[in-house]
PDB file of C-alpha atoms in Angstrom:
ATOM      1  CA  MET A 254     -36.585  16.296  -4.522  1.00  0.00           C
ATOM      2  CA  ILE A 255     -33.401  17.424  -5.751  1.00  0.00           C
ATOM      3  CA  GLY A 256     -31.251  14.338  -7.471  1.00  0.00           C
ATOM      4  CA  VAL A 257     -28.357  13.156  -6.187  1.00  0.00           C
ATOM      5  CA  GLN A 258     -24.977  14.971  -7.649  1.00  0.00           C
ATOM      6  CA  HIS A 259     -21.815  14.227  -7.120  1.00  0.00           C
ATOM      7  CA  GLY A 260     -17.870  15.826  -7.829  1.00  0.00           C
ATOM      8  CA  GLY A 261     -15.762  13.196  -9.903  1.00  0.00           C
ATOM      9  CA  GLY A 262     -16.673  11.922 -13.401  1.00  0.00           C
ATOM     10  CA  ILE A 263     -13.621  12.316 -14.818  1.00  0.00           C
ATOM     11  CA  ASP A 264     -14.673   9.183 -16.869  1.00  0.00           C
ATOM     12  CA  ALA A 265     -18.362  11.195 -17.736  1.00  0.00           C
ATOM     13  CA  ALA A 266     -16.416  14.166 -18.987  1.00  0.00           C
ATOM     14  CA  ILE A 267     -14.106  11.915 -20.875  1.00  0.00           C
ATOM     15  CA  THR A 268     -17.288  10.976 -23.245  1.00  0.00           C
ATOM     16  CA  VAL A 269     -18.176  14.431 -24.620  1.00  0.00           C
ATOM     17  CA  TYR A 270     -14.382  16.852 -24.399  1.00  0.00           C
ATOM     18  CA  GLY A 271     -12.496  13.371 -25.062  1.00  0.00           C
ATOM     19  CA  GLY A 272      -8.669  13.633 -23.605  1.00  0.00           C
ATOM     20  CA  LEU A 273      -7.061  10.281 -21.148  1.00  0.00           C
ATOM     21  CA  ARG A 274      -7.363  10.860 -17.301  1.00  0.00           C
ATOM     22  CA  GLY A 275      -4.367  11.501 -16.793  1.00  0.00           C
ATOM     23  CA  ASP A 276      -4.913  14.804 -19.282  1.00  0.00           C
ATOM     24  CA  TRP A 277      -7.881  15.891 -16.940  1.00  0.00           C
ATOM     25  CA  LEU A 278      -6.875  18.219 -13.631  1.00  0.00           C
ATOM     26  CA  ASP A 279     -10.088  17.220 -11.529  1.00  0.00           C
ATOM     27  CA  LEU A 280     -10.901  20.581  -9.376  1.00  0.00           C
ATOM     28  CA  SER A 281     -14.718  19.237  -8.769  1.00  0.00           C
ATOM     29  CA  THR A 282     -14.305  17.232  -5.631  1.00  0.00           C
ATOM     30  CA  GLY A 283     -13.366  19.206  -2.673  1.00  0.00           C
ATOM     31  CA  ILE A 284     -10.371  16.331  -2.276  1.00  0.00           C
ATOM     32  CA  ASN A 285      -7.495  18.043  -1.041  1.00  0.00           C
ATOM     33  CA  PRO A 286      -4.952  17.745  -3.874  1.00  0.00           C
ATOM     34  CA  ASN A 287      -2.263  17.582  -1.361  1.00  0.00           C
ATOM     35  CA  ALA A 288      -2.757  13.822  -0.184  1.00  0.00           C
ATOM     36  CA  TYR A 289      -1.148  12.849   3.389  1.00  0.00           C
ATOM     37  CA  PRO A 290       1.707  11.165   2.836  1.00  0.00           C
ATOM     38  CA  VAL A 291       1.220   7.274   3.179  1.00  0.00           C
ATOM     39  CA  PRO A 292       3.919   5.120   5.003  1.00  0.00           C
ATOM     40  CA  PRO A 293       5.174   2.021   3.514  1.00  0.00           C
ATOM     41  CA  LEU A 294       3.222  -1.213   4.901  1.00  0.00           C
ATOM     42  CA  ASP A 295       4.426  -4.440   6.122  1.00  0.00           C
ATOM     43  CA  LEU A 296       2.614  -6.650   4.294  1.00  0.00           C
ATOM     44  CA  ALA A 297       1.321  -8.416   7.010  1.00  0.00           C
ATOM     45  CA  THR A 298      -1.244  -5.105   7.290  1.00  0.00           C
ATOM     46  CA  TRP A 299      -2.697  -6.474   3.837  1.00  0.00           C
ATOM     47  CA  GLN A 300      -2.695 -10.080   4.297  1.00  0.00           C
ATOM     48  CA  ALA A 301      -4.308 -10.227   7.736  1.00  0.00           C
ATOM     49  CA  LEU A 302      -8.000  -9.904   8.459  1.00  0.00           C
ATOM     50  CA  PRO A 303      -7.732  -6.031  10.366  1.00  0.00           C
ATOM     51  CA  ASP A 304      -7.449  -6.990  14.482  1.00  0.00           C
ATOM     52  CA  LEU A 305      -8.566  -5.705  17.418  1.00  0.00           C
ATOM     53  CA  ALA A 306      -5.012  -3.801  18.032  1.00  0.00           C
ATOM     54  CA  ALA A 307      -5.034  -2.047  14.944  1.00  0.00           C
ATOM     55  CA  ALA A 308      -8.829  -0.683  15.437  1.00  0.00           C
ATOM     56  CA  SER A 309      -8.503   0.645  18.942  1.00  0.00           C
ATOM     57  CA  LYS A 310      -4.839   2.943  18.116  1.00  0.00           C
ATOM     58  CA  LEU A 311      -7.198   4.197  15.493  1.00  0.00           C
ATOM     59  CA  LEU A 312      -9.911   4.600  17.793  1.00  0.00           C
ATOM     60  CA  GLN A 313      -7.894   6.330  20.146  1.00  0.00           C
ATOM     61  CA  ALA A 314      -5.911   8.952  18.081  1.00  0.00           C
ATOM     62  CA  ALA A 315      -9.250   9.650  16.522  1.00  0.00           C
ATOM     63  CA  ARG A 316     -10.479  10.571  20.056  1.00  0.00           C
ATOM     64  CA  GLY A 317      -7.506  12.857  20.838  1.00  0.00           C
ATOM     65  CA  PHE A 318      -7.415  14.618  17.569  1.00  0.00           C
ATOM     66  CA  TRP A 319     -11.630  15.303  17.491  1.00  0.00           C
ATOM     67  CA  ASN A 320     -11.146  15.578  21.763  1.00  0.00           C
ATOM     68  CA  VAL A 321     -14.283  12.971  22.013  1.00  0.00           C
ATOM     69  CA  PRO A 322     -15.518  12.822  25.341  1.00  0.00           C
ATOM     70  CA  ASN A 323     -15.269   9.051  27.287  1.00  0.00           C
ATOM     71  CA  ASN A 324     -18.955   9.019  27.035  1.00  0.00           C
ATOM     72  CA  PHE A 325     -19.436   8.763  23.465  1.00  0.00           C
ATOM     73  CA  ASP A 326     -18.341   6.046  21.039  1.00  0.00           C
ATOM     74  CA  ILE A 327     -17.093   6.436  17.910  1.00  0.00           C
ATOM     75  CA  VAL A 328     -17.500   4.073  15.208  1.00  0.00           C
ATOM     76  CA  LEU A 329     -14.837   3.256  12.156  1.00  0.00           C
ATOM     77  CA  ALA A 330     -17.016   3.210   8.456  1.00  0.00           C
ATOM     78  CA  PRO A 331     -15.403   1.951   4.588  1.00  0.00           C
ATOM     79  CA  GLY A 332     -16.238   5.720   4.367  1.00  0.00           C
ATOM     80  CA  THR A 333     -18.891   8.399   4.935  1.00  0.00           C
ATOM     81  CA  SER A 334     -21.431   7.733   2.506  1.00  0.00           C
ATOM     82  CA  SER A 335     -21.702   3.815   4.016  1.00  0.00           C
ATOM     83  CA  LEU A 336     -23.259   5.516   7.453  1.00  0.00           C
ATOM     84  CA  ILE A 337     -24.966   7.973   5.418  1.00  0.00           C
ATOM     85  CA  ALA A 338     -26.900   4.706   3.732  1.00  0.00           C
ATOM     86  CA  ALA A 339     -27.449   3.030   7.144  1.00  0.00           C
ATOM     87  CA  LEU A 340     -28.395   6.249   9.616  1.00  0.00           C
ATOM     88  CA  PRO A 341     -32.090   5.864   7.467  1.00  0.00           C
ATOM     89  CA  ASN A 342     -32.641   2.336   9.570  1.00  0.00           C
ATOM     90  CA  LEU A 343     -32.359   4.427  12.725  1.00  0.00           C
ATOM     91  CA  PRO A 344     -35.601   2.859  14.416  1.00  0.00           C
ATOM     92  CA  GLY A 345     -37.994   5.317  14.470  1.00  0.00           C
ATOM     93  CA  THR A 346     -41.451   7.554  12.353  1.00  0.00           C
ATOM     94  CA  GLY A 347     -41.774  10.775  11.854  1.00  0.00           C
ATOM     95  CA  ASN A 348     -40.071  13.180   9.525  1.00  0.00           C
ATOM     96  CA  VAL A 349     -36.435  14.031   8.681  1.00  0.00           C
ATOM     97  CA  GLU A 350     -35.405  17.780   8.015  1.00  0.00           C
ATOM     98  CA  ILE A 351     -32.699  18.303   5.895  1.00  0.00           C
ATOM     99  CA  LEU A 352     -30.940  21.810   6.028  1.00  0.00           C
ATOM    100  CA  SER A 353     -30.653  22.641   1.827  1.00  0.00           C
ATOM    101  CA  PRO A 354     -29.270  23.228  -0.192  1.00  0.00           C
ATOM    102  CA  THR A 355     -26.735  20.807   0.903  1.00  0.00           C
ATOM    103  CA  TYR A 356     -25.088  17.085  -0.506  1.00  0.00           C
ATOM    104  CA  SER A 357     -27.862  15.605  -2.003  1.00  0.00           C
ATOM    105  CA  GLU A 358     -27.636  12.066  -0.602  1.00  0.00           C
ATOM    106  CA  HIS A 359     -28.977  13.237   2.814  1.00  0.00           C
ATOM    107  CA  ALA A 360     -32.247  13.289   1.134  1.00  0.00           C
ATOM    108  CA  LEU A 361     -31.778  10.475  -0.775  1.00  0.00           C
ATOM    109  CA  ALA A 362     -31.438   8.229   1.199  1.00  0.00           C
ATOM    110  CA  PHE A 363     -33.788   8.669   3.836  1.00  0.00           C
ATOM    111  CA  GLY A 364     -36.105   8.965   1.023  1.00  0.00           C
ATOM    112  CA  ARG A 365     -35.600   5.520  -0.487  1.00  0.00           C
ATOM    113  CA  ALA A 366     -35.563   4.102   3.766  1.00  0.00           C
ATOM    114  CA  GLY A 367     -39.583   5.412   3.358  1.00  0.00           C
ATOM    115  CA  TRP A 368     -39.310   8.782   5.552  1.00  0.00           C
ATOM    116  CA  GLN A 369     -40.597  12.152   4.781  1.00  0.00           C
ATOM    117  CA  VAL A 370     -37.572  14.277   4.149  1.00  0.00           C
ATOM    118  CA  ASP A 371     -38.906  17.954   4.128  1.00  0.00           C
ATOM    119  CA  GLU A 372     -35.550  19.616   2.892  1.00  0.00           C
ATOM    120  CA  VAL A 373     -35.393  23.566   4.640  1.00  0.00           C
ATOM    121  CA  ALA A 374     -33.646  26.624   4.660  1.00  0.00           C
ATOM    122  CA  ALA A 375     -34.455  26.693   8.574  1.00  0.00           C
ATOM    123  CA  PHE A 376     -35.278  24.043  10.954  1.00  0.00           C
ATOM    124  CA  SER A 377     -38.600  23.243  12.862  1.00  0.00           C
ATOM    125  CA  GLY A 378     -37.623  21.870  15.862  1.00  0.00           C
ATOM    126  CA  GLN A 379     -40.071  19.244  15.765  1.00  0.00           C
ATOM    127  CA  ALA A 380     -38.744  16.905  13.518  1.00  0.00           C
ATOM    128  CA  ALA A 381     -37.638  13.432  14.207  1.00  0.00           C
ATOM    129  CA  ILE A 382     -34.457  14.024  13.300  1.00  0.00           C
ATOM    130  CA  SER A 383     -32.687  16.683  11.519  1.00  0.00           C
ATOM    131  CA  VAL A 384     -29.537  16.503   9.330  1.00  0.00           C
ATOM    132  CA  LEU A 385     -26.881  19.283   8.163  1.00  0.00           C
ATOM    133  CA  VAL A 386     -23.513  19.682   6.346  1.00  0.00           C
ATOM    134  CA  ASN A 387     -21.277  21.403   8.769  1.00  0.00           C
ATOM    135  CA  PRO A 388     -19.607  23.544   6.813  1.00  0.00           C
ATOM    136  CA  ASN A 389     -22.407  23.139   4.018  1.00  0.00           C
ATOM    137  CA  ASN A 390     -20.956  22.078   0.860  1.00  0.00           C
ATOM    138  CA  PRO A 391     -21.384  24.079  -1.106  1.00  0.00           C
ATOM    139  CA  ASP A 392     -21.968  26.750   0.128  1.00  0.00           C
ATOM    140  CA  GLY A 393     -19.847  27.206   3.649  1.00  0.00           C
ATOM    141  CA  ARG A 394     -22.275  27.998   5.921  1.00  0.00           C
ATOM    142  CA  ILE A 395     -21.548  27.465   9.333  1.00  0.00           C
ATOM    143  CA  LEU A 396     -23.974  26.706  12.157  1.00  0.00           C
ATOM    144  CA  LYS A 397     -22.722  26.786  15.880  1.00  0.00           C
ATOM    145  CA  ALA A 398     -23.353  23.915  18.523  1.00  0.00           C
ATOM    146  CA  HIS A 399     -25.906  26.684  20.194  1.00  0.00           C
ATOM    147  CA  GLN A 400     -28.181  26.824  16.357  1.00  0.00           C
ATOM    148  CA  LEU A 401     -29.050  23.317  16.466  1.00  0.00           C
ATOM    149  CA  PRO A 402     -32.409  21.645  17.069  1.00  0.00           C
ATOM    150  CA  LYS A 403     -32.482  20.601  20.630  1.00  0.00           C
ATOM    151  CA  THR A 404     -34.958  17.716  20.243  1.00  0.00           C
ATOM    152  CA  GLY A 405     -34.850  14.438  17.716  1.00  0.00           C
ATOM    153  CA  THR A 406     -31.947  12.641  16.408  1.00  0.00           C
ATOM    154  CA  VAL A 407     -29.550  15.891  14.706  1.00  0.00           C
ATOM    155  CA  ILE A 408     -26.602  14.331  12.465  1.00  0.00           C
ATOM    156  CA  VAL A 409     -24.133  16.212  11.479  1.00  0.00           C
ATOM    157  CA  ASP A 410     -21.723  16.126   8.235  1.00  0.00           C
ATOM    158  CA  GLU A 411     -18.387  17.551   8.975  1.00  0.00           C
ATOM    159  CA  SER A 412     -16.733  16.095   6.049  1.00  0.00           C
ATOM    160  CA  PHE A 413     -15.147  19.267   5.101  1.00  0.00           C
ATOM    161  CA  ALA A 414     -14.283  20.536   9.014  1.00  0.00           C
ATOM    162  CA  ASP A 415     -10.906  19.651   9.420  1.00  0.00           C
ATOM    163  CA  ALA A 416     -10.053  22.288   7.535  1.00  0.00           C
ATOM    164  CA  THR A 417     -11.393  25.349   9.606  1.00  0.00           C
ATOM    165  CA  ARG A 418     -10.575  25.532  13.292  1.00  0.00           C
ATOM    166  CA  ARG A 419     -13.212  25.684  16.044  1.00  0.00           C
ATOM    167  CA  VAL A 420     -15.864  24.237  13.821  1.00  0.00           C
ATOM    168  CA  SER A 421     -15.951  20.726  15.287  1.00  0.00           C
ATOM    169  CA  VAL A 422     -19.966  20.541  17.683  1.00  0.00           C
ATOM    170  CA  VAL A 423     -17.110  17.802  18.859  1.00  0.00           C
ATOM    171  CA  GLY A 424     -16.181  19.096  22.781  1.00  0.00           C
ATOM    172  CA  LYS A 425     -17.016  18.843  26.010  1.00  0.00           C
ATOM    173  CA  ARG A 426     -20.381  19.870  25.918  1.00  0.00           C
ATOM    174  CA  MET A 427     -21.603  17.961  22.971  1.00  0.00           C
ATOM    175  CA  ALA A 428     -25.328  17.109  23.761  1.00  0.00           C
ATOM    176  CA  ASP A 429     -26.245  13.433  24.024  1.00  0.00           C
ATOM    177  CA  ASN A 430     -29.015  13.988  20.461  1.00  0.00           C
ATOM    178  CA  LEU A 431     -26.177  13.992  18.384  1.00  0.00           C
ATOM    179  CA  ILE A 432     -23.981  11.746  15.628  1.00  0.00           C
ATOM    180  CA  VAL A 433     -21.282  13.715  13.853  1.00  0.00           C
ATOM    181  CA  LEU A 434     -19.980  12.282  10.389  1.00  0.00           C
ATOM    182  CA  LYS A 435     -16.218  12.648   9.561  1.00  0.00           C
ATOM    183  CA  SER A 436     -14.600  12.165   6.307  1.00  0.00           C
ATOM    184  CA  PHE A 437     -10.498  11.145   5.932  1.00  0.00           C
ATOM    185  CA  GLY A 438     -10.815  11.076   2.503  1.00  0.00           C
ATOM    186  CA  LYS A 439     -11.486  15.398   2.134  1.00  0.00           C
ATOM    187  CA  PHE A 440      -9.013  16.939   4.382  1.00  0.00           C
ATOM    188  CA  TRP A 441      -6.002  14.306   4.621  1.00  0.00           C
ATOM    189  CA  GLY A 442      -6.959  13.872   0.578  1.00  0.00           C
ATOM    190  CA  LEU A 443      -7.488   9.884   0.507  1.00  0.00           C
ATOM    191  CA  ALA A 444     -10.542   9.100  -0.548  1.00  0.00           C
ATOM    192  CA  GLY A 445      -9.200   6.300  -2.297  1.00  0.00           C
ATOM    193  CA  LEU A 446      -8.576   4.960   1.112  1.00  0.00           C
ATOM    194  CA  ARG A 447     -12.368   4.758   1.994  1.00  0.00           C
ATOM    195  CA  LEU A 448     -12.814   5.927   5.734  1.00  0.00           C
ATOM    196  CA  GLY A 449     -14.989   7.363   7.997  1.00  0.00           C
ATOM    197  CA  PHE A 450     -16.204   7.839  10.988  1.00  0.00           C
ATOM    198  CA  ALA A 451     -19.236   8.441  13.269  1.00  0.00           C
ATOM    199  CA  ILE A 452     -19.332   9.909  16.855  1.00  0.00           C
ATOM    200  CA  CYS A 453     -22.091   9.541  18.589  1.00  0.00           C
ATOM    201  CA  GLY A 454     -23.445   7.898  21.784  1.00  0.00           C
ATOM    202  CA  PRO A 455     -23.624   3.946  22.385  1.00  0.00           C
ATOM    203  CA  SER A 456     -27.227   3.617  21.590  1.00  0.00           C
ATOM    204  CA  PHE A 457     -26.653   4.957  18.198  1.00  0.00           C
ATOM    205  CA  GLY A 458     -22.969   3.575  18.022  1.00  0.00           C
ATOM    206  CA  ASN A 459     -23.860  -0.215  18.468  1.00  0.00           C
ATOM    207  CA  PHE A 460     -26.244   0.030  16.127  1.00  0.00           C
ATOM    208  CA  LEU A 461     -24.508   1.350  13.267  1.00  0.00           C
ATOM    209  CA  ARG A 462     -22.002  -1.000  14.239  1.00  0.00           C
ATOM    210  CA  ASN A 463     -24.069  -4.307  13.539  1.00  0.00           C
ATOM    211  CA  SER A 464     -25.266  -2.785  10.347  1.00  0.00           C
ATOM    212  CA  LEU A 465     -21.526  -1.998   8.997  1.00  0.00           C
ATOM    213  CA  GLY A 466     -20.887  -5.711  10.072  1.00  0.00           C
ATOM    214  CA  PRO A 467     -17.533  -7.254  11.072  1.00  0.00           C
ATOM    215  CA  TRP A 468     -14.059  -6.288   9.256  1.00  0.00           C
ATOM    216  CA  ALA A 469     -15.237  -3.017   8.238  1.00  0.00           C
ATOM    217  CA  VAL A 470     -12.728  -1.371   7.899  1.00  0.00           C
ATOM    218  CA  SER A 471      -9.308  -2.440   6.079  1.00  0.00           C
ATOM    219  CA  GLY A 472      -5.966  -2.970   7.711  1.00  0.00           C
ATOM    220  CA  PRO A 473      -3.879  -0.383   5.391  1.00  0.00           C
ATOM    221  CA  ALA A 474      -7.088   1.884   6.728  1.00  0.00           C
ATOM    222  CA  LEU A 475      -7.396   1.528   9.985  1.00  0.00           C
ATOM    223  CA  ALA A 476      -3.226   1.721  10.336  1.00  0.00           C
ATOM    224  CA  ILE A 477      -2.927   4.890   7.795  1.00  0.00           C
ATOM    225  CA  GLY A 478      -5.437   6.587   9.646  1.00  0.00           C
ATOM    226  CA  ALA A 479      -4.525   6.109  12.536  1.00  0.00           C
ATOM    227  CA  ARG A 480      -0.842   7.871  12.014  1.00  0.00           C
ATOM    228  CA  ALA A 481      -2.555  10.797   9.993  1.00  0.00           C
ATOM    229  CA  LEU A 482      -4.827  11.760  12.654  1.00  0.00           C
ATOM    230  CA  ALA A 483      -1.821  11.878  15.764  1.00  0.00           C
ATOM    231  CA  ASP A 484       0.839  13.943  12.860  1.00  0.00           C
ATOM    232  CA  LEU A 485      -0.780  16.786  14.494  1.00  0.00           C
ATOM    233  CA  GLU A 486       2.564  19.078  12.829  1.00  0.00           C
ATOM    234  CA  TRP A 487       0.756  18.063   9.379  1.00  0.00           C
ATOM    235  CA  ARG A 488      -2.484  19.232  10.326  1.00  0.00           C
ATOM    236  CA  ASP A 489      -1.287  22.537  11.737  1.00  0.00           C
ATOM    237  CA  ALA A 490       1.481  23.010   8.628  1.00  0.00           C
ATOM    238  CA  GLU A 491      -1.936  21.989   6.501  1.00  0.00           C
ATOM    239  CA  ILE A 492      -4.770  24.063   7.740  1.00  0.00           C
ATOM    240  CA  ALA A 493      -2.365  27.496   6.618  1.00  0.00           C
ATOM    241  CA  ARG A 494      -1.293  26.383   3.486  1.00  0.00           C
ATOM    242  CA  LEU A 495      -5.103  25.505   2.438  1.00  0.00           C
ATOM    243  CA  GLY A 496      -5.577  28.981   3.873  1.00  0.00           C
ATOM    244  CA  GLN A 497      -3.196  30.125   1.251  1.00  0.00           C
ATOM    245  CA  SER A 498      -4.342  28.247  -1.388  1.00  0.00           C
ATOM    246  CA  SER A 499      -8.330  29.418  -0.691  1.00  0.00           C
ATOM    247  CA  ALA A 500      -6.772  33.324  -0.762  1.00  0.00           C
ATOM    248  CA  ARG A 501      -5.354  32.439  -3.951  1.00  0.00           C
ATOM    249  CA  LEU A 502      -7.991  30.762  -6.008  1.00  0.00           C
ATOM    250  CA  ASN A 503     -10.269  33.071  -4.657  1.00  0.00           C
ATOM    251  CA  GLY A 504      -7.953  35.149  -5.823  1.00  0.00           C
ATOM    252  CA  LEU A 505      -7.597  34.459  -9.656  1.00  0.00           C
ATOM    253  CA  LEU A 506     -11.706  33.656  -9.415  1.00  0.00           C
ATOM    254  CA  THR A 507     -12.622  36.972  -9.056  1.00  0.00           C
ATOM    255  CA  GLN A 508     -10.067  38.319 -11.530  1.00  0.00           C
ATOM    256  CA  ALA A 509     -11.941  36.476 -14.066  1.00  0.00           C
ATOM    257  CA  GLY A 510     -15.269  38.287 -13.530  1.00  0.00           C
ATOM    258  CA  LEU A 511     -17.140  34.899 -10.917  1.00  0.00           C
ATOM    259  CA  GLU A 512     -18.644  35.904  -7.689  1.00  0.00           C
ATOM    260  CA  ILE A 513     -17.263  34.277  -4.886  1.00  0.00           C
ATOM    261  CA  VAL A 514     -20.376  33.778  -2.804  1.00  0.00           C
ATOM    262  CA  GLY A 515     -19.061  30.976  -0.665  1.00  0.00           C
ATOM    263  CA  GLY A 516     -17.116  27.362  -0.058  1.00  0.00           C
ATOM    264  CA  THR A 517     -14.105  26.612   2.343  1.00  0.00           C
ATOM    265  CA  PRO A 518     -10.711  26.160   2.124  1.00  0.00           C
ATOM    266  CA  LEU A 519     -11.383  23.012   0.287  1.00  0.00           C
ATOM    267  CA  PHE A 520     -13.417  24.105  -2.153  1.00  0.00           C
ATOM    268  CA  SER A 521     -14.351  28.312  -3.250  1.00  0.00           C
ATOM    269  CA  LEU A 522     -18.477  28.100  -4.961  1.00  0.00           C
ATOM    270  CA  ALA A 523     -18.665  31.387  -7.638  1.00  0.00           C
ATOM    271  CA  LYS A 524     -21.300  32.715  -9.356  1.00  0.00           C
ATOM    272  CA  SER A 525     -21.700  33.758 -13.003  1.00  0.00           C
ATOM    273  CA  ALA A 526     -24.617  34.289 -14.884  1.00  0.00           C
ATOM    274  CA  LYS A 527     -21.720  32.287 -17.955  1.00  0.00           C
ATOM    275  CA  THR A 528     -21.633  29.357 -15.487  1.00  0.00           C
ATOM    276  CA  ALA A 529     -22.108  27.653 -18.096  1.00  0.00           C
ATOM    277  CA  GLN A 530     -19.957  28.632 -20.613  1.00  0.00           C
ATOM    278  CA  ILE A 531     -16.618  28.662 -18.361  1.00  0.00           C
ATOM    279  CA  HIS A 532     -17.966  25.402 -17.008  1.00  0.00           C
ATOM    280  CA  GLN A 533     -17.688  23.761 -20.158  1.00  0.00           C
ATOM    281  CA  HIS A 534     -14.688  26.240 -21.020  1.00  0.00           C
ATOM    282  CA  LEU A 535     -12.821  24.593 -18.660  1.00  0.00           C
ATOM    283  CA  ALA A 536     -13.814  20.881 -19.756  1.00  0.00           C
ATOM    284  CA  ARG A 537     -12.715  21.532 -23.043  1.00  0.00           C
ATOM    285  CA  ASN A 538      -9.040  22.167 -21.147  1.00  0.00           C
ATOM    286  CA  HIS A 539      -9.866  19.301 -19.727  1.00  0.00           C
ATOM    287  CA  ILE A 540     -10.074  21.162 -16.068  1.00  0.00           C
ATOM    288  CA  LEU A 541     -13.526  19.788 -14.858  1.00  0.00           C
ATOM    289  CA  THR A 542     -15.442  22.039 -12.598  1.00  0.00           C
ATOM    290  CA  ARG A 543     -18.564  21.452 -10.196  1.00  0.00           C
ATOM    291  CA  ASP A 544     -22.159  22.335 -11.641  1.00  0.00           C
ATOM    292  CA  PHE A 545     -25.501  22.689 -10.380  1.00  0.00           C
ATOM    293  CA  SER A 546     -28.869  21.474 -11.846  1.00  0.00           C
ATOM    294  CA  HIS A 547     -30.737  23.353  -9.530  1.00  0.00           C
ATOM    295  CA  ARG A 548     -28.627  26.108  -9.702  1.00  0.00           C
ATOM    296  CA  PRO A 549     -27.286  26.841 -13.042  1.00  0.00           C
ATOM    297  CA  ASP A 550     -25.169  29.958 -11.450  1.00  0.00           C
ATOM    298  CA  TRP A 551     -22.815  28.640  -9.203  1.00  0.00           C
ATOM    299  CA  LEU A 552     -20.002  26.833 -10.285  1.00  0.00           C
ATOM    300  CA  ARG A 553     -17.744  25.047  -7.490  1.00  0.00           C
ATOM    301  CA  PHE A 554     -13.736  24.924  -7.751  1.00  0.00           C
ATOM    302  CA  GLY A 555     -10.518  22.940  -5.620  1.00  0.00           C
ATOM    303  CA  PRO A 556      -7.848  24.467  -5.159  1.00  0.00           C
ATOM    304  CA  PRO A 557      -5.353  23.406  -7.182  1.00  0.00           C
ATOM    305  CA  GLY A 558      -2.155  21.219  -6.011  1.00  0.00           C
ATOM    306  CA  ARG A 559       0.962  21.488  -7.608  1.00  0.00           C
ATOM    307  CA  GLN A 560       2.302  25.074  -9.224  1.00  0.00           C
ATOM    308  CA  GLN A 561       1.616  23.722 -12.443  1.00  0.00           C
ATOM    309  CA  ASP A 562      -1.985  22.866 -11.938  1.00  0.00           C
ATOM    310  CA  TRP A 563      -2.348  26.419 -11.121  1.00  0.00           C
ATOM    311  CA  GLN A 564      -0.635  27.499 -14.603  1.00  0.00           C
ATOM    312  CA  ARG A 565      -3.479  25.301 -16.377  1.00  0.00           C
ATOM    313  CA  LEU A 566      -6.389  27.281 -14.165  1.00  0.00           C
ATOM    314  CA  VAL A 567      -4.724  30.371 -14.755  1.00  0.00           C
ATOM    315  CA  GLN A 568      -4.103  29.807 -18.510  1.00  0.00           C
ATOM    316  CA  ALA A 569      -7.626  28.734 -18.744  1.00  0.00           C
ATOM    317  CA  LEU A 570      -8.993  31.210 -17.231  1.00  0.00           C
ATOM    318  CA  ASP A 571      -7.531  33.936 -19.343  1.00  0.00           C
ATOM    319  CA  SER A 572      -9.165  32.773 -22.532  1.00  0.00           C
ATOM    320  CA  LEU A 573     -12.129  32.801 -21.401  1.00  0.00           C
ATOM    321  CA  GLN A 574     -13.781  35.149 -24.392  1.00  0.00           C
TER     322      GLN A 574
END
């Protein structure tokens, strides 16, 4: 099983390459650098326990945004990671197949809970639980709904799906064996808010809700999430902007001699025989990228946000030996 690796880790990078946190440009996470503009919140939103009205408003916005069928439940959570940690406690026995290589937290969570974990290149259709990240992290692979296993429980992590249209398996013909995870932090760029969603049948929903306990999502997260999911104008503009940003990033990396081998609008996966050298060179310039211990020829880049950040990346790539 592949050990846990995440993007981020500026503190660890500082211990090796120096600088202050504010000196660093973090391109390692796949989090949108153009965050949704946070609205001002009244003091009561911070002081009071989250109420049912606020949760209902967010649930209504989420159902409309993702076109969730009425017979499916939506569970609110303090980030997708908390759902990933809870899912291995689902009742049942057998093995878990995880379409790999992918985000390593899924395998770790199921392994810790005692499940037999098989990391596979293709689903057998015989597993008790099948897991995929869609689009996949880090290569951007996409499976359509008709390609998913028809038996067992199927968990689809759509943390990176909202930056691309017509990728989600959520819809009117959604199969009842699906549990679909949604991240708020990635596309809306507010990972620190800690907000995630599970779209699933009522029995799965009740289990997850009981696992998370009361007041799992903060009042500010409920309020900001409801406003953001209702803001379709921002969504449409951001999808277009991210598409342009992705093309620009791929062009820069190709010009620097790297091969683009996958990605989504929120990150590009590049390949090079000099990946370690490039990763270290950028880190010495206080630019953090995402490397992979199991694929030392891969390097993942998120797009910069501000123009000065783009210029920093251009200058660092230009100075590669």
